[in-house]
Amino acid sequence: MTYAAPEPQANMGQPIPRVDARLKVTGEAKYSSDVDVPNPAFAYLVTSAIAKGSIKAIDESEARKVDGLIDILTHENMKDAIKQVPFMSAGGPAATSIVPLSSPQVWHDGQIIAMVVADRFEAAREAAHRLKVTYTEEQPSATFGSHGVTEKAYTEARSKEKHENPAVGDFQAAFKTAPVQVEGSYATPTQHHNPIELFTTTCVWNGPNLTIYEPSQSVTGLAHGAAAELKLDPSQVRVLSQYIGGAFGSKGGITPRTAITAIAAKRLNRAVKLVPTRAQGFTIATYRAETRHEVKLGATKNGKLVALSHEGWEVSSRPDDYTVAGTDASTRMYACPNIASAVNIVSADRNTPGFMRAPAETPYIYALEVAMDEMAEKLGMDPIELRRVNDTMVEPIKGLAYTSRSLMPCFDQASKAFDWGKRNPKPGQTRDGDWLVGYGCATACYPTQMAPASARVRLEANGTARVDTAAHEIGNGAYTVVAQTAALKLGIDVSKVKVEMGDSTLPPAPVAGGSITTASVCNAVAMACDKVIGRLSSGKNTEGDHVMKEGRLVAANGEKEELAKAFERIGAGAVEEYAEFVPHGSKPGAMAQVYKGISPIIGGTRDKDRIAFAFGAQFIEVRVHARTKEIRVPRIVGAFAAGHIVNPRTTHSQLMGGMIWGISSGLHEATEIDAKRARYVNANLADYLVPVNADIGSVDVILVPEVDEKVNPLGIKGVGELGIVGTAAALSNAVYNATGTRVRDLPIRIEKLLAS
Ligand code: MOS
């Protein structure tokens, strides 16, 4: 076994290489804008240079002189062309309710205000730069503390499902009398996903039917949403998204560019290809909202939590109450009899934020886990022991049992591998030459969520199979785990399974978000395979009770039959079965909603009778230069338990990627905003800091065996988001251990340490 492909332990499948690896490394895998369409015209976006106000005039005269220019779409010729579809929080598929080109109004910096279409990309860009736009500008509000922002409780939000603040007991009274108290304020910055693949869209009409090539985490959602926007029947729209070059949540909702591109293609009766710039990606899609937190913890002298309060504030746009409300998770991690929580939305003149890898847990568990470290220090207790004393198999708000919870086994394995025993609990004491050395740890968690999913499996007599499901390969390894699940069930080699995904005409699957894909889709695939096996065994006296192994149908009594024989016996050319997996707790009609492009996510903290989470433990060593305060991270160790691991290689990859991004979120990444103009000032990959190889030292990922017999039939918990959660807290705690300075607002940068 290798670093990338860990030895499978109990309840883990084989670490097979990705089935699409060769296509990707050879460049054969076609990403949306790579797809050849006949005679495309090229579109270029013009975006607003102000954050609030309206367009006074657009002078097209210079742009019209560009050779090859075909069309200019602005609010003047596009008014009413696009029907608004509901925003996500209101139960719809739209990432924003702002509809550009529907009026001269400007809601945020970088809003789409025109699309220029030309014969060549360069001509479109040239003409776009020649458009002269004049504005009536108003003073925008950028962020927390800006003049003109408004604040409201999340319970008052314009969302379809009203949020309930988790609470139990009497926090105020318990906190007041708690022998040991900790209070902390924490902050996390605006961050952008920056997937390497840009937010491209190509639209091709064939008579009344539209094909959209666009990287999407929800092809069914995009097809239905775009149909609604364009006043088409959903059957007229097909979305193809077979390979996606990074998404992380940014490609989950419908952005305005799609419908505009489709209308441009319709007007021209020609395919239109849009490739926006990296900078435009900062404002035409979504991002991780800036947050603030107040955490209060009260404990007994032996470390038992008696009071916990978490209040959060999140920046959103003016029209959309986008909120992540990570208090749903942060109030349920530890046993505690008295809990209070609240979430507030601060509306500013910004583009609407959206999901970004562990949207809720990344900021909220960061705040909780730094507060836990502060509590451990005040108690004079080891941070691991503080988690152990408060570990629970039952969440404290409603008393619901975890389907499984291996938090302490994760801490035990990670701390051992990390050699935590060497840590000096007194900060600022450990030195290696000019470098101050610090150790920190934190809990990782992610709700195990699912949504209904469907799949079709066809097995042929020659032992080849095909799986169809409108799921998504966002780099997560979805093609691989789906192929592996079918291969295992059908008793054939994984190379004999062809998987089709990323096409809205396939059996619907939910959004590739909330780490739900493997748990949701693999269960549907396994069910369809079981039906295939059932068909093959039909008519036998042992009917129904069969498995498939090594190309044979095997009865419970051990009787074996070659596949070709079984096909002959039932007189079939191929066996094709369709199955729907509807997870525990789903409301009636949930699968029908998936058919309409909606993903009714269930599980996590959403069930009435149980709670489901995957857990982990993160350990980080930092070295801070005593004089310059340069921060290095030589090593990180994470141990994670997530039920049945379909593929230790793809799981390792997901967790490692999450941990590295966690370091990045704690140390590097922040989208800087000009507070006066409410404009992003580092909207490019040169100024938006992300770690490079030299910033990342040793990354040790430990997969902790776990069996969960309740969570879903295959016992799978998602891992896509788990690895990023808690990392920034572990980092922050390590920096404190090294220096004695608590930086409570991310990212932790040299200047913040120098200032203390
Ligand atoms: Mo993920 S942020 O739910 O795509």
PDB file of C-alpha atoms in Angstrom, residues 52 140-152 158 314-322 344-350 353:
ATOM      1  CA  LYS A  52     -24.820  50.215  -5.224  1.00  0.00           C
ATOM      2  CA  PRO A 140     -22.682  51.034  -0.366  1.00  0.00           C
ATOM      3  CA  SER A 141     -22.397  49.092   2.883  1.00  0.00           C
ATOM      4  CA  ALA A 142     -19.584  46.558   2.699  1.00  0.00           C
ATOM      5  CA  THR A 143     -19.498  44.476   5.839  1.00  0.00           C
ATOM      6  CA  PHE A 144     -19.870  44.271   9.638  1.00  0.00           C
ATOM      7  CA  GLY A 145     -19.798  47.729  11.114  1.00  0.00           C
ATOM      8  CA  SER A 146     -20.332  49.515   7.791  1.00  0.00           C
ATOM      9  CA  HIS A 147     -22.794  52.389   7.805  1.00  0.00           C
ATOM     10  CA  GLY A 148     -26.166  51.268   6.469  1.00  0.00           C
ATOM     11  CA  VAL A 149     -26.008  47.538   7.153  1.00  0.00           C
ATOM     12  CA  THR A 150     -29.110  46.050   8.701  1.00  0.00           C
ATOM     13  CA  GLU A 151     -29.277  43.161  11.127  1.00  0.00           C
ATOM     14  CA  LYS A 152     -31.989  40.668  11.868  1.00  0.00           C
ATOM     15  CA  ARG A 158     -37.403  35.146   4.550  1.00  0.00           C
ATOM     16  CA  GLU A 314     -23.199  36.264   9.045  1.00  0.00           C
ATOM     17  CA  VAL A 315     -22.994  38.752   6.200  1.00  0.00           C
ATOM     18  CA  SER A 316     -25.455  38.280   3.357  1.00  0.00           C
ATOM     19  CA  SER A 317     -26.659  40.297   0.391  1.00  0.00           C
ATOM     20  CA  ARG A 318     -29.526  42.792   0.555  1.00  0.00           C
ATOM     21  CA  PRO A 319     -32.194  40.626  -1.064  1.00  0.00           C
ATOM     22  CA  ASP A 320     -31.171  37.134   0.099  1.00  0.00           C
ATOM     23  CA  ASP A 321     -31.071  35.795   3.644  1.00  0.00           C
ATOM     24  CA  TYR A 322     -28.337  33.272   3.000  1.00  0.00           C
ATOM     25  CA  ASN A 344     -28.107  36.862  12.978  1.00  0.00           C
ATOM     26  CA  ILE A 345     -28.039  37.996   9.383  1.00  0.00           C
ATOM     27  CA  VAL A 346     -26.243  41.214   8.520  1.00  0.00           C
ATOM     28  CA  SER A 347     -27.372  42.502   5.121  1.00  0.00           C
ATOM     29  CA  ALA A 348     -24.866  44.453   3.050  1.00  0.00           C
ATOM     30  CA  ASP A 349     -24.454  45.517  -0.577  1.00  0.00           C
ATOM     31  CA  ARG A 350     -22.703  42.324  -1.589  1.00  0.00           C
ATOM     32  CA  PRO A 353     -22.911  34.212  -0.440  1.00  0.00           C
TER      33      PRO A 353
END
